[in-house]
Amino acid sequence: MFGSFTLDPSRSTGGDVCAAVSLDDLGGGKFRMTAVRVAADGKLQHQDGMFAFDGGDHADGAGGSLAFLRVDDHRYVVVSKGLVRATAMRTLSADGAVMTETIDGTDDDDAFRASRVYVRGTGSCEAKK
């Protein structure tokens, strides 16, 4: 589950032009997640914080909270509460190279559904801002 992943927009839905997620194991059941997303309308979202797979709400660094719950060795659920309220299932491929994310939620009270495909490796959205 840990490592850096970059969005493959050609295999994703939901309108993001760029996204990068990094999960770093901190030991003791905790991890740090840093993420950036750039939507098609140019809206930029940053998240940064220390989390645990305990199902509890943890500040996301963007004025909201995230809760993580491990389902098994290849899947976990993320619940976001804040301006965007959503539930996402993230699934890591058997070889660890691809992470897929299926999301249902609301943004500015508009319902949305998205499917994102991330590939392992470092990436950045700096050029997309």
XYZ file of C-alpha atoms in Angstrom:
129
model
C 0.000 0.000 0.000
C 2.909 2.358 0.591
C 4.793 4.288 -2.077
C 4.160 6.998 -4.653
C 1.512 6.856 -7.353
C 0.686 9.156 -10.277
C -2.669 9.420 -12.032
C -3.033 7.953 -15.511
C -5.718 10.350 -16.836
C -6.240 8.277 -19.998
C -7.606 5.409 -17.858
C -9.496 7.570 -15.344
C -12.866 9.321 -15.157
C -13.921 12.296 -13.102
C -12.082 15.105 -14.844
C -8.770 15.330 -12.989
C -5.919 16.353 -15.270
C -3.277 15.430 -12.718
C -2.975 13.740 -9.331
C -0.100 12.392 -7.282
C -0.372 10.440 -4.011
C 2.422 9.335 -1.711
C 1.972 7.092 1.331
C 5.000 6.674 3.597
C 5.072 4.063 6.380
C 5.912 5.708 9.729
C 5.795 2.474 11.727
C 3.527 1.745 14.644
C 0.536 1.439 12.326
C 0.801 5.058 11.157
C 1.616 6.583 7.787
C 1.974 9.969 6.147
C -0.048 10.755 3.038
C 0.641 13.692 0.773
C -1.582 14.241 -2.237
C -2.274 16.875 -4.844
C -5.047 16.938 -7.451
C -5.706 19.328 -10.312
C -9.255 19.189 -11.691
C -10.180 20.046 -15.279
C -11.422 23.457 -14.105
C -7.990 24.186 -12.596
C -9.169 23.680 -9.015
C -6.208 22.547 -6.913
C -6.506 20.355 -3.824
C -3.669 19.499 -1.415
C -3.831 16.987 1.410
C -1.050 16.272 3.871
C -1.146 14.554 7.220
C -0.395 11.597 9.433
C -2.998 8.868 9.402
C -3.656 5.312 10.564
C -5.786 2.462 9.214
C -8.009 2.767 12.290
C -11.238 4.172 10.812
C -10.888 7.352 12.898
C -11.065 10.901 11.558
C -7.652 12.546 11.080
C -7.046 16.149 9.914
C -6.129 16.202 6.215
C -4.280 19.538 6.107
C -6.977 21.027 3.868
C -9.596 21.894 6.483
C -11.307 18.521 6.493
C -10.619 15.025 7.708
C -9.877 11.594 6.300
C -10.564 8.183 7.795
C -8.747 5.075 6.518
C -9.856 1.482 7.056
C -7.918 -1.499 5.696
C -10.115 -4.166 4.092
C -7.329 -6.646 3.273
C -3.725 -6.665 2.009
C -4.728 -5.032 -1.296
C -7.727 -2.817 -0.458
C -8.621 0.029 1.859
C -11.463 2.531 2.218
C -10.988 6.297 2.547
C -13.797 8.520 3.865
C -13.301 12.266 3.389
C -15.232 14.908 5.297
C -14.900 18.576 4.469
C -15.733 20.641 1.398
C -15.671 17.386 -0.553
C -17.461 14.503 1.149
C -16.722 11.136 -0.383
C -16.085 7.451 0.138
C -13.378 5.811 -1.941
C -12.215 2.219 -2.307
C -8.538 1.945 -3.246
C -7.320 -1.365 -4.631
C -3.680 -2.259 -5.238
C -2.922 -4.716 -8.057
C -1.340 -8.069 -7.140
C 2.058 -6.880 -8.440
C 1.760 -3.525 -6.621
C 2.200 -1.520 -9.835
C -1.326 -0.077 -10.180
C -3.748 1.406 -7.684
C -7.373 1.906 -8.719
C -9.742 4.176 -6.833
C -13.533 4.218 -7.107
C -15.162 7.278 -5.506
C -18.721 8.359 -4.734
C -19.317 11.737 -3.126
C -20.459 15.334 -3.213
C -18.543 18.514 -4.031
C -20.375 21.822 -3.456
C -23.512 19.680 -2.934
C -23.195 18.223 -6.450
C -23.011 14.422 -6.506
C -20.149 12.838 -8.405
C -18.674 9.462 -9.212
C -15.099 8.981 -10.352
C -12.727 6.167 -11.158
C -9.012 6.889 -11.030
C -6.112 4.700 -12.076
C -2.693 5.432 -10.584
C 0.635 3.908 -11.570
C 3.477 3.402 -9.119
C 6.307 5.900 -9.414
C 7.022 9.428 -8.444
C 5.109 12.164 -10.144
C 4.092 15.751 -9.642
C 1.319 18.120 -10.574
C 3.532 21.203 -10.317
C 3.457 21.851 -14.083
C -0.377 21.591 -14.171
C -1.123 24.368 -11.647
